[in-house]
């Protein structure tokens, strides 16, 4: 029987344990990195949005347009073009705050007759304040190393849905989509950033 040593029985390498993301991760608003002074390490800072239950899902999907050419009967290199993309973060928030409600309904604060409450009302327009700036998702590898995803501008496109049940915490699912800024002049790509840690042996 011939011996086949050219192929591995698994894709596992010594770096595999360091490259596995584990856990639900954390959501931030205003997540930015500040460089350290005089060659220092620098630091990340942002405001935690809240606690989740049921995890968070990141989806980045390019839109591909295939050009039909007579005689070309299969997909061919050079005839497919990227004509757009969509980036979303879907989450399940178990913590209900006024800022979260205002973000998911695209609302605004109104005048409350009762000083013990803040009133959130519908906003007729999508303004700059409707977008969550530097919307960040931070996941963690098995060794605690973070992987950071940032949308420069994110808008909730799913609205508010909450269902109260006996002996269960109410969870509000939400989908945030990444948006480009017109004034930046770069409207052919979405302003998302994925910071992948450099693996060291």
Short mmCIF file of N, CA and C in Angstrom, two decimals, residues 60-132:
data_model
loop_
_atom_site.label_atom_id
_atom_site.label_comp_id
_atom_site.label_asym_id
_atom_site.label_seq_id
_atom_site.Cartn_x
_atom_site.Cartn_y
_atom_site.Cartn_z
N UNK A 60 -20.63 40.38 6.74
CA UNK A 60 -20.12 41.29 5.71
C UNK A 60 -20.25 40.57 4.38
N UNK A 61 -21.10 41.10 3.51
CA UNK A 61 -21.42 40.41 2.26
C UNK A 61 -21.18 41.32 1.07
N UNK A 62 -20.23 40.96 0.19
CA UNK A 62 -20.04 41.75 -1.03
C UNK A 62 -21.15 41.47 -2.03
N UNK A 63 -21.53 42.49 -2.79
CA UNK A 63 -22.49 42.32 -3.88
C UNK A 63 -21.71 42.12 -5.18
N UNK A 64 -21.90 40.99 -5.82
CA UNK A 64 -21.16 40.64 -7.02
C UNK A 64 -22.09 40.67 -8.23
N UNK A 65 -21.68 41.38 -9.27
CA UNK A 65 -22.43 41.42 -10.52
C UNK A 65 -21.64 40.67 -11.59
N UNK A 66 -22.28 39.66 -12.18
CA UNK A 66 -21.66 38.89 -13.26
C UNK A 66 -22.16 39.42 -14.60
N UNK A 67 -21.24 39.76 -15.49
CA UNK A 67 -21.58 40.28 -16.81
C UNK A 67 -21.82 39.11 -17.77
N UNK A 68 -22.98 39.13 -18.42
CA UNK A 68 -23.30 38.09 -19.40
C UNK A 68 -22.61 38.39 -20.72
N UNK A 69 -21.85 37.41 -21.19
CA UNK A 69 -21.16 37.53 -22.48
C UNK A 69 -21.50 36.30 -23.31
N UNK A 70 -21.89 36.53 -24.54
CA UNK A 70 -22.22 35.41 -25.43
C UNK A 70 -21.05 34.45 -25.54
N UNK A 71 -21.35 33.17 -25.42
CA UNK A 71 -20.32 32.14 -25.54
C UNK A 71 -19.66 31.77 -24.24
N UNK A 72 -19.82 32.61 -23.20
CA UNK A 72 -19.26 32.30 -21.88
C UNK A 72 -20.38 31.67 -21.06
N UNK A 73 -20.29 30.37 -20.86
CA UNK A 73 -21.39 29.62 -20.26
C UNK A 73 -21.22 29.38 -18.77
N UNK A 74 -20.06 29.74 -18.22
CA UNK A 74 -19.80 29.53 -16.80
C UNK A 74 -19.26 30.83 -16.21
N UNK A 75 -19.17 30.89 -14.90
CA UNK A 75 -18.56 32.05 -14.26
C UNK A 75 -17.08 32.09 -14.66
N UNK A 76 -16.61 33.26 -15.05
CA UNK A 76 -15.24 33.39 -15.54
C UNK A 76 -14.53 34.55 -14.85
N UNK A 77 -13.27 34.35 -14.54
CA UNK A 77 -12.47 35.41 -13.93
C UNK A 77 -12.43 36.62 -14.86
N UNK A 78 -12.58 37.78 -14.26
CA UNK A 78 -12.54 39.01 -15.03
C UNK A 78 -13.89 39.52 -15.46
N UNK A 79 -14.92 38.67 -15.34
CA UNK A 79 -16.27 39.09 -15.72
C UNK A 79 -17.19 39.28 -14.52
N UNK A 80 -16.63 39.19 -13.34
CA UNK A 80 -17.39 39.45 -12.11
C UNK A 80 -16.86 40.73 -11.48
N UNK A 81 -17.78 41.57 -11.05
CA UNK A 81 -17.40 42.86 -10.51
C UNK A 81 -18.10 43.10 -9.17
N UNK A 82 -17.35 43.68 -8.25
CA UNK A 82 -17.93 44.06 -6.96
C UNK A 82 -18.66 45.37 -7.15
N UNK A 83 -19.97 45.35 -6.94
CA UNK A 83 -20.80 46.54 -7.19
C UNK A 83 -21.50 47.04 -5.93
N UNK A 84 -21.02 46.63 -4.80
CA UNK A 84 -21.60 47.07 -3.54
C UNK A 84 -21.26 46.09 -2.44
N UNK A 85 -21.72 46.38 -1.26
CA UNK A 85 -21.52 45.48 -0.13
C UNK A 85 -22.45 45.86 1.00
N UNK A 86 -22.62 44.95 1.92
CA UNK A 86 -23.47 45.17 3.08
C UNK A 86 -22.77 44.62 4.31
N UNK A 87 -22.74 45.40 5.36
CA UNK A 87 -22.14 44.96 6.62
C UNK A 87 -23.13 45.19 7.75
N UNK A 88 -23.41 44.14 8.50
CA UNK A 88 -24.38 44.24 9.59
C UNK A 88 -23.86 43.59 10.86
N UNK A 89 -24.35 44.06 11.97
CA UNK A 89 -24.14 43.42 13.27
C UNK A 89 -25.51 43.19 13.87
N UNK A 90 -25.83 41.92 14.10
CA UNK A 90 -27.10 41.54 14.73
C UNK A 90 -26.82 41.15 16.17
N UNK A 91 -27.60 41.69 17.08
CA UNK A 91 -27.37 41.40 18.49
C UNK A 91 -28.69 41.19 19.21
N UNK A 92 -28.59 40.73 20.43
CA UNK A 92 -29.77 40.49 21.27
C UNK A 92 -29.50 41.14 22.63
N UNK A 93 -30.07 42.31 22.82
CA UNK A 93 -29.79 43.09 24.02
C UNK A 93 -30.75 42.72 25.14
N UNK A 94 -30.18 42.37 26.29
CA UNK A 94 -31.00 42.04 27.45
C UNK A 94 -31.12 43.24 28.39
N UNK A 95 -30.27 44.23 28.18
CA UNK A 95 -30.27 45.44 28.99
C UNK A 95 -30.99 46.55 28.23
N UNK A 96 -32.03 47.09 28.82
CA UNK A 96 -32.87 48.09 28.16
C UNK A 96 -32.60 49.47 28.76
N UNK A 97 -32.01 50.35 27.96
CA UNK A 97 -31.71 51.71 28.41
C UNK A 97 -32.35 52.72 27.45
N UNK A 98 -32.43 53.96 27.89
CA UNK A 98 -33.05 54.99 27.04
C UNK A 98 -32.23 55.21 25.76
N UNK A 99 -30.90 55.14 25.87
CA UNK A 99 -30.06 55.33 24.69
C UNK A 99 -30.25 54.21 23.68
N UNK A 100 -30.42 52.98 24.20
CA UNK A 100 -30.64 51.84 23.31
C UNK A 100 -31.99 51.96 22.60
N UNK A 101 -33.03 52.30 23.36
CA UNK A 101 -34.36 52.45 22.76
C UNK A 101 -34.35 53.55 21.71
N UNK A 102 -33.72 54.67 22.02
CA UNK A 102 -33.67 55.79 21.08
C UNK A 102 -32.94 55.39 19.79
N UNK A 103 -31.90 54.57 19.93
CA UNK A 103 -31.12 54.16 18.75
C UNK A 103 -31.90 53.19 17.87
N UNK A 104 -32.59 52.22 18.48
CA UNK A 104 -33.23 51.19 17.66
C UNK A 104 -34.53 51.66 17.01
N UNK A 105 -35.21 52.64 17.61
CA UNK A 105 -36.45 53.14 17.00
C UNK A 105 -36.21 54.38 16.12
N UNK A 106 -34.96 54.85 16.09
CA UNK A 106 -34.62 56.13 15.45
C UNK A 106 -35.53 57.21 16.03
N UNK A 107 -35.38 57.40 17.32
CA UNK A 107 -36.25 58.33 18.03
C UNK A 107 -35.49 59.51 18.60
N UNK A 108 -36.21 60.30 19.38
CA UNK A 108 -35.64 61.47 20.02
C UNK A 108 -36.28 61.62 21.39
N UNK A 109 -35.64 62.39 22.26
CA UNK A 109 -36.19 62.63 23.59
C UNK A 109 -37.24 63.73 23.50
N UNK A 110 -38.38 63.46 24.15
CA UNK A 110 -39.45 64.44 24.19
C UNK A 110 -39.55 65.07 25.57
N UNK A 111 -40.61 65.83 25.78
CA UNK A 111 -40.84 66.50 27.07
C UNK A 111 -41.70 65.59 27.94
N UNK A 112 -41.18 65.20 29.08
CA UNK A 112 -41.90 64.29 29.97
C UNK A 112 -42.70 65.08 31.01
N UNK A 113 -43.96 64.71 31.14
CA UNK A 113 -44.78 65.34 32.17
C UNK A 113 -44.38 64.87 33.55
N UNK A 114 -43.82 63.67 33.64
CA UNK A 114 -43.37 63.09 34.91
C UNK A 114 -41.85 63.13 34.93
N UNK A 115 -41.28 63.86 35.87
CA UNK A 115 -39.83 64.05 35.93
C UNK A 115 -39.08 62.76 36.25
N UNK A 116 -39.81 61.73 36.64
CA UNK A 116 -39.16 60.46 36.94
C UNK A 116 -38.88 59.65 35.68
N UNK A 117 -39.36 60.11 34.55
CA UNK A 117 -39.21 59.38 33.29
C UNK A 117 -38.56 60.24 32.22
N UNK A 118 -37.86 59.58 31.31
CA UNK A 118 -37.42 60.20 30.06
C UNK A 118 -38.32 59.65 28.96
N UNK A 119 -38.87 60.53 28.15
CA UNK A 119 -39.77 60.12 27.08
C UNK A 119 -39.01 60.00 25.76
N UNK A 120 -39.15 58.86 25.11
CA UNK A 120 -38.60 58.66 23.77
C UNK A 120 -39.75 58.69 22.78
N UNK A 121 -39.63 59.55 21.78
CA UNK A 121 -40.68 59.70 20.78
C UNK A 121 -40.11 59.50 19.38
N UNK A 122 -40.99 59.29 18.43
CA UNK A 122 -40.56 59.08 17.05
C UNK A 122 -39.94 60.35 16.47
N UNK A 123 -38.86 60.15 15.73
CA UNK A 123 -38.23 61.25 15.00
C UNK A 123 -38.60 61.11 13.53
N UNK A 124 -39.10 62.17 12.94
CA UNK A 124 -39.56 62.10 11.55
C UNK A 124 -38.43 61.98 10.55
N UNK A 125 -37.21 62.29 10.98
CA UNK A 125 -36.09 62.31 10.04
C UNK A 125 -34.90 61.54 10.61
N UNK A 126 -34.10 61.02 9.70
CA UNK A 126 -32.82 60.41 10.10
C UNK A 126 -31.78 61.51 10.06
N UNK A 127 -31.26 61.85 11.23
CA UNK A 127 -30.26 62.91 11.34
C UNK A 127 -28.90 62.30 11.66
N UNK A 128 -27.89 63.14 11.74
CA UNK A 128 -26.55 62.66 12.11
C UNK A 128 -26.58 61.97 13.47
N UNK A 129 -27.45 62.48 14.36
CA UNK A 129 -27.53 61.91 15.70
C UNK A 129 -28.16 60.52 15.71
N UNK A 130 -28.83 60.14 14.62
CA UNK A 130 -29.46 58.82 14.54
C UNK A 130 -28.44 57.71 14.37
N UNK A 131 -27.27 58.05 13.86
CA UNK A 131 -26.23 57.05 13.62
C UNK A 131 -25.37 56.87 14.87
N UNK A 132 -24.98 55.64 15.11
CA UNK A 132 -24.03 55.35 16.19
C UNK A 132 -22.64 55.45 15.59
#
